[in-house]
Each structure stands twice: as structure tokens, then as C-alpha cells.
Short mmCIF file of C-alpha atoms in Angstrom, two decimals:
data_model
loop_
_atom_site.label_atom_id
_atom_site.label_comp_id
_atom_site.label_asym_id
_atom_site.label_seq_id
_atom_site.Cartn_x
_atom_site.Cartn_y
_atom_site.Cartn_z
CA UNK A 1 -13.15 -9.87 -29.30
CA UNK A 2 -16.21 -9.50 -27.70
CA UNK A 3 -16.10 -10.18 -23.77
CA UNK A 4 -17.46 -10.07 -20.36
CA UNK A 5 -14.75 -9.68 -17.27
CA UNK A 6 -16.36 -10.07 -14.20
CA UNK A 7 -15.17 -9.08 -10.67
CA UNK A 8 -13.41 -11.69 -7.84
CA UNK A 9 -15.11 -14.09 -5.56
CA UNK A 10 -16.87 -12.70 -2.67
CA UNK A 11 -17.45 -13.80 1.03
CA UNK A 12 -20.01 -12.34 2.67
CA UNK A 13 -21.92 -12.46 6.30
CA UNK A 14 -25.59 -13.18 6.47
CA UNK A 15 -27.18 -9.59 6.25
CA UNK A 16 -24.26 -8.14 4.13
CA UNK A 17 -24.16 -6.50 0.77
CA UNK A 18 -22.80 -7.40 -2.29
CA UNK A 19 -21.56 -5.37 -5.43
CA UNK A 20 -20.56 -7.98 -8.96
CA UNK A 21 -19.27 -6.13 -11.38
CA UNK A 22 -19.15 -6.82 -15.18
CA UNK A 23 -16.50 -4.88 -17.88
CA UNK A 24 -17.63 -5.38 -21.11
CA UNK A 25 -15.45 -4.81 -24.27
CA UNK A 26 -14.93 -5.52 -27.78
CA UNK A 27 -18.40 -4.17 -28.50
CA UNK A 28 -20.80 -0.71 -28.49
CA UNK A 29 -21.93 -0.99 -25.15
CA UNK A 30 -25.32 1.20 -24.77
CA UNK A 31 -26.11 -1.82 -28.09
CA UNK A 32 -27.17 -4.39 -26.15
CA UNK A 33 -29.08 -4.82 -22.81
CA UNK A 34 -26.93 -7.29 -19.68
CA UNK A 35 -28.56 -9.66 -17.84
CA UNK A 36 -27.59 -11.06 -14.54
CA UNK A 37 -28.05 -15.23 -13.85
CA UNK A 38 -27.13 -17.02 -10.67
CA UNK A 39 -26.41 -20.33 -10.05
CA UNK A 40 -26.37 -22.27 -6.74
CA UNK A 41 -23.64 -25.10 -5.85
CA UNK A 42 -24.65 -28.37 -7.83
CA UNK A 43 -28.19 -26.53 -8.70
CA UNK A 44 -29.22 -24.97 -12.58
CA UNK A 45 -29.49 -21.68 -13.96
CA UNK A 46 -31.71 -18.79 -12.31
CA UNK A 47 -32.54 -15.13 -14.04
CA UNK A 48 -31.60 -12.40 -11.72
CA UNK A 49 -32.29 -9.76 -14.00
CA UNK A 50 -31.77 -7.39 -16.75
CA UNK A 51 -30.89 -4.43 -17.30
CA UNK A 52 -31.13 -1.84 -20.41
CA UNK A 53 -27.35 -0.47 -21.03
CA UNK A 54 -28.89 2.29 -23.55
CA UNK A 55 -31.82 3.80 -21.03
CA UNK A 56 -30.82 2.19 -17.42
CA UNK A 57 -34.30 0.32 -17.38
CA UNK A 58 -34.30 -2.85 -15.49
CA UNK A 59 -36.64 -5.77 -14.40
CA UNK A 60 -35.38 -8.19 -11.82
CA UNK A 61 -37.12 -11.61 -11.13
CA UNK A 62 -39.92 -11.03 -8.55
CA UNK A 63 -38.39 -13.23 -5.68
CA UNK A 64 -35.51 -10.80 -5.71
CA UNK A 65 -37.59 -7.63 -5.96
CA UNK A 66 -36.18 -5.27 -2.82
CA UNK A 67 -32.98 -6.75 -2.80
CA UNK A 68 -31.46 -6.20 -5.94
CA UNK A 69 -30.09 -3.42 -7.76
CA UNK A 70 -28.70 -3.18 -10.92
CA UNK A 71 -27.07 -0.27 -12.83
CA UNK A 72 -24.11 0.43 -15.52
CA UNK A 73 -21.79 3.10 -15.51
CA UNK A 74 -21.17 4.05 -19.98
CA UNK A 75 -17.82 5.65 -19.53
CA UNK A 76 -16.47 2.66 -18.01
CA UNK A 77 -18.47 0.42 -20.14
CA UNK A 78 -19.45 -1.75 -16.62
CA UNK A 79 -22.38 -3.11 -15.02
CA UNK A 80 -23.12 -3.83 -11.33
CA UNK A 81 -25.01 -6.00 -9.43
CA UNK A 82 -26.08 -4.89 -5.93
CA UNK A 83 -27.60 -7.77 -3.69
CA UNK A 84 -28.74 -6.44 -0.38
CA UNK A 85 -29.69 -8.57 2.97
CA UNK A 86 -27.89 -11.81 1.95
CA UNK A 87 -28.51 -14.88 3.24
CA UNK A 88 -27.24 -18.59 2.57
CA UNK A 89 -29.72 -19.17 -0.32
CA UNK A 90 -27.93 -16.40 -1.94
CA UNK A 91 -24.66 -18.41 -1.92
CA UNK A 92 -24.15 -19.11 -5.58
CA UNK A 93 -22.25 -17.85 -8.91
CA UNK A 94 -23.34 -15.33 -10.43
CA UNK A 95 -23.05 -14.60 -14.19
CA UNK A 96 -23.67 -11.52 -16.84
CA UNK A 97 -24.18 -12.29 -20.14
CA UNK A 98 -25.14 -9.63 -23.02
CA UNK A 99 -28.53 -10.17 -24.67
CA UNK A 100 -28.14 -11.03 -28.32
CA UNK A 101 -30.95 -10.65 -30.58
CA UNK A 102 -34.29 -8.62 -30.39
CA UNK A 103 -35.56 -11.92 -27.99
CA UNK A 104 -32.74 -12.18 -27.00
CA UNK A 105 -30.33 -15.10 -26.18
CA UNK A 106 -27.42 -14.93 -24.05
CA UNK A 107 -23.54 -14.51 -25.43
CA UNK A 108 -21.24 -13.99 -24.31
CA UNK A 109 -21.34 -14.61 -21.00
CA UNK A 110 -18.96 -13.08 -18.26
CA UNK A 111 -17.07 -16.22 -16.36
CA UNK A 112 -18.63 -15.94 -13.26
CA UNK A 113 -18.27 -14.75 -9.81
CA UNK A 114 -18.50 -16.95 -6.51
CA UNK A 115 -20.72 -15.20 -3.95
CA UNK A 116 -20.38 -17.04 -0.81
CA UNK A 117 -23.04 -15.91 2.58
CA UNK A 118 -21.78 -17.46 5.67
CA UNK A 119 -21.59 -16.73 9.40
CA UNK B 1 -44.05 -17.49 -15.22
CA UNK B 2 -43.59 -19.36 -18.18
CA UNK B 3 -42.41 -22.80 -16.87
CA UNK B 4 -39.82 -24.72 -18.89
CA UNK B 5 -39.24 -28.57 -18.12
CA UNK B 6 -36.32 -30.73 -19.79
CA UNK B 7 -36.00 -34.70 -19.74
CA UNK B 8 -34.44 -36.25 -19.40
CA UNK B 9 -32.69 -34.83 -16.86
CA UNK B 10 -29.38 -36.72 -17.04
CA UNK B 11 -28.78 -39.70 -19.86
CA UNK B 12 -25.50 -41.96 -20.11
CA UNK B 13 -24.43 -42.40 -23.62
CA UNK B 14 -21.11 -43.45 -25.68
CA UNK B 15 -19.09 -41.89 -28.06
CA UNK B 16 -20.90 -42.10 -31.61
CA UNK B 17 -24.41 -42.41 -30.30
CA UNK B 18 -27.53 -40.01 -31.39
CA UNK B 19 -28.68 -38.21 -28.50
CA UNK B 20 -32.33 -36.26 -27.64
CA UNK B 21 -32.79 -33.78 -25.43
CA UNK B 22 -36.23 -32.60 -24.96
CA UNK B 23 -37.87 -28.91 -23.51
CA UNK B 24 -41.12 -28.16 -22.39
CA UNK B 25 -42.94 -25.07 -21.70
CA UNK B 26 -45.57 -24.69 -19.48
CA UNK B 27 -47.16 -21.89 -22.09
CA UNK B 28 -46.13 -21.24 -26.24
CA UNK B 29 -42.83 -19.19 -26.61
CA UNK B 30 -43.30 -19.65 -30.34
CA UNK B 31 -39.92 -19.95 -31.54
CA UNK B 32 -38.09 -18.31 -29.02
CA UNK B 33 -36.07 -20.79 -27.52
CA UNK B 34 -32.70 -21.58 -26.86
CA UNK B 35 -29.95 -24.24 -26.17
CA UNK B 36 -26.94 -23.77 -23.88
CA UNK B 37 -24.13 -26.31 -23.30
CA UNK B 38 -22.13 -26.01 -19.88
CA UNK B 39 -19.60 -27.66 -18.85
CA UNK B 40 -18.62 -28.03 -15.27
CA UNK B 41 -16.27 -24.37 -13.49
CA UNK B 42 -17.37 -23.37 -17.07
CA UNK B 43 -20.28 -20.52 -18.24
CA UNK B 44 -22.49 -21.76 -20.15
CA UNK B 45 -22.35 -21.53 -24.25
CA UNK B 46 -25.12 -20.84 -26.61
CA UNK B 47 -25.15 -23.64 -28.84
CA UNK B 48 -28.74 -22.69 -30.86
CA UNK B 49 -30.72 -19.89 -30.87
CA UNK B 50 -34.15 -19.30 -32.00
CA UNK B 51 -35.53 -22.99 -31.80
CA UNK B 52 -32.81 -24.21 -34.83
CA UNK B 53 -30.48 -21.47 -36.02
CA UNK B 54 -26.53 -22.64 -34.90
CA UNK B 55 -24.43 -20.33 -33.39
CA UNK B 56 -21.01 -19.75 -35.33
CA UNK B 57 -18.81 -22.04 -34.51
CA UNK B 58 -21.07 -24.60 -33.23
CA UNK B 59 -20.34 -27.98 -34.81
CA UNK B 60 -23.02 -29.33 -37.07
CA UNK B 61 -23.73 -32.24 -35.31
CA UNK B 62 -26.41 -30.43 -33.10
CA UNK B 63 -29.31 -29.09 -34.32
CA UNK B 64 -32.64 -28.05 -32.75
CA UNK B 65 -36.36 -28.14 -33.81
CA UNK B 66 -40.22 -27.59 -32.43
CA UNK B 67 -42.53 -24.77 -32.14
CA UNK B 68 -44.80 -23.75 -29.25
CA UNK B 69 -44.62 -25.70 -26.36
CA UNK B 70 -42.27 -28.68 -27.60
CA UNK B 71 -38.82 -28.69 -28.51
CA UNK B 72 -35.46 -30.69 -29.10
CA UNK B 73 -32.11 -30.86 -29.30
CA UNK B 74 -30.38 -33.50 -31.13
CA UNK B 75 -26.74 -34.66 -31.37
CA UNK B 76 -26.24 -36.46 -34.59
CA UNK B 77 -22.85 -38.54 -33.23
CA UNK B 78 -21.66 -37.59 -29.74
CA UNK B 79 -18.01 -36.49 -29.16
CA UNK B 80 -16.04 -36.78 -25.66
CA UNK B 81 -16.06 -33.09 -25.50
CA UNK B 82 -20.10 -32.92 -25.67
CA UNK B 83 -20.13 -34.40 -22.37
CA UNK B 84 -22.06 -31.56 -20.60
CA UNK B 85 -25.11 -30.02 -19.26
CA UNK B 86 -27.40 -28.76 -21.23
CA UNK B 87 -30.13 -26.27 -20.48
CA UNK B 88 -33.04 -24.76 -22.20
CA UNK B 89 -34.22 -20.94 -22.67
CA UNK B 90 -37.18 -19.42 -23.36
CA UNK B 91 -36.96 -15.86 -24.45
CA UNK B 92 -40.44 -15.03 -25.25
CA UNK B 93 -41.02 -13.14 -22.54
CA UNK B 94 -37.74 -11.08 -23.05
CA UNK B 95 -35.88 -9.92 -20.44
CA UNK B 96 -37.84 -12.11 -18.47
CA UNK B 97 -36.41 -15.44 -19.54
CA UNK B 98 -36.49 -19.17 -17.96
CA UNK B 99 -34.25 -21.98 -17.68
CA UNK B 100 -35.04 -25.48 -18.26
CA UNK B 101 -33.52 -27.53 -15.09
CA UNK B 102 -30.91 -28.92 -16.95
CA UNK B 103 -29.64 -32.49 -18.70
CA UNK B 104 -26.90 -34.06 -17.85
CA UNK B 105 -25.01 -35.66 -20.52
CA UNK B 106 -22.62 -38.50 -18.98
CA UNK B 107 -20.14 -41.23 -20.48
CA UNK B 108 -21.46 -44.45 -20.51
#
């Protein structure tokens, strides 16, 4: 079946980096672009970014422009989510999810990994 | 940006009841939008796509509808496990895509 296994939780120091990874399976990979979505504690859903799995193009939200970094690695059929210079406000859970459709909706999505920036 | 704005944004209802969630964009996304269900240490669920087409496997009691700046989702006759959150999408501006901020769904 078609699925998204993301990497463990994550606890970070203010000014650290973070790598989320995402293994997708049960598909054609380079098929279908992943995007990234965070979500802080108790708060909704916020687009990190995207990224093209069949060229390596990517657009990340502006407010994250400079921090972010997002790539994939084909043989492995993974995609990775750099976040540099972390600070609380970056605390959150962080999803991938596969873009369906040619504007595209999200599924499946991966289940998730707890970023946590503390001191 | 285009801005996307739900309301409510949480509701108490009971089992059997008809329930409306409504999305609004700040700009037209045509028909590009989207409804998500999440429930909580869950990811969320794509419940419609594309303003009214259901997902497989997505019980016929929702359903969406609207164009342009206005849309809904309905459930016909709410069932315990449809307490949730719910979220709009717009995917007009694919791969840059908003979220609405989210209805609550709670038992009354």
C-alpha cells in the first residue's frame, strides 16, 4: 500500500539543525511531488514546502525562506527536511504528505515527527 | 497569499445531527479546494477533494460544494467517530497551498 514513514522525534537546542526524513513506498516515486506541513502544539496546519521528486525543484513558504532545505534522495525513495537556526516557534510536528492530483491535494500523509527547540 | 477562513471554528453537536462547515477564501481558487478530517496524535485525512469529489473510502455522509470564494462541507448524520477537526485547503496556487484554521467538531 501506498505510505509515508517518517523519521523519530527530535529535541533540539535553540540555534540547532534539524534533518526529518520521509520513506515513501508502495508507489513510483519521481510520480508525484512531497510536501512538507508543520503543526504547532494545540495550533492548525502550516505549509512548509514542496518539493518536485521528478526534477528536485522546490518552493518553501516565504517566512521560512533561508532556513529550510528540502531535497530527496531516488534510490532510497526518501525525502528530507533540513530546518536550520531553530528556535521555540519552530517547536511543532512536522508532516510529509504526497501531492495527489495535478492541483494537488494531500494523501497520504507520513504520521508525523515531533520537533521539539528548547534550551 | 490566498487567505482561507473557516467558521465556525469549533461547534458541539450529537450523534444524528446535520452538520455545516463553512471555508472562505480571501481570493477565487475556483474549484480547487479541499477537506481534511484530523483527529487528535492523528495526520490528517483527505476526506474531499476538488470542492465535492469523495475520496475512496470516505463514507457518504459528507459531501462538499461551492465555487470561488465560498465553500462547505456537510455531514448528512454525524457518527461518534466524526468527532474531529476539520480543516480546509486551497490548492489553486499549487504547491503553494493554505489551510483554513480549523473546526472543531465536539460531542454535545
Amino acid at each position: 500500500q501506498v505510505q509515508l514513514v517518517q523519521s523519530g522525534a527530535e529535541v533540539k537546542k535553540p540555534g540547532a539543525s534539524v534533518v526529518v526524513s520521509c520513506k515513501a513506498s508502495g508507489y513510483t516515486f519521481a510520480n508525484f511531488a512531497i510536501s512538507w506541513v508543520r503543526q504547532a502544539p494545540g495550533q492548525g496546519l502550516e505549509w512548509v514546502g514542496w518539493i518536485s521528486t521528478y526534477n528536485g525543484k522546490t518552493d518553501y513558504a516565504q517566512k521560512l525562506q533561508g532556513r529550510v532545505t528540502m531535497t530527496t534522495d531516488t534510490s532510497t525513495t526518501t525525502a528530507y527536511m533540513e530546518l536550520r537556526s531553530l528556535t521555540s516557534d519552530d517547536t511543532a510536528v512536522y508532516f510529509c504528505a504526497r501531492n495527489y492530483g495535478s492541483h494537488s491535494w494531500f494523501d497520504p500523509w507520513g504520521q508525523g515527527t515531533l520537533v521539539t527547540v528548547s534550551s | 497569499d490566498i487567505q482561507m477562513t473557516q467558521s465556525p471554528s469549533s461547534l458541539s453537536a450529537s450523534v444524528g445531527d446535520r452538520v455545516t462547515i463553512t471555508c472562505r477564501a480571501s481570493q477565487t481558487v475556483r474549484g480547487y479546494l479541499n477537506w481534511y478530517q484530523q483527529k487528535p496524535g492523528e495526520a490528517p485525512k483527505v476526506l474531499i477533494y476538488a470542492t465535492s469529489s469523495l475520496q475512496t473510502g470516505v463514507p457518504s455522509r459528507f459531501s462538499g460544494n461551492g465555487s470561488g470564494t465560498d465553500f462547505t462541507l456537510t455531514i448528512s448524520s454525524l457518527q461518534p467517530e466524526d468527532f474531529a477537526t476539520y480543516y480546509c485547503q486551497q490548492s489553486y496556487r499549487t504547491p503553494l497551498v493554505t489551510f483554513g484554521q480549523g473546526t472543531k467538531v465536539e460531542i454535545k
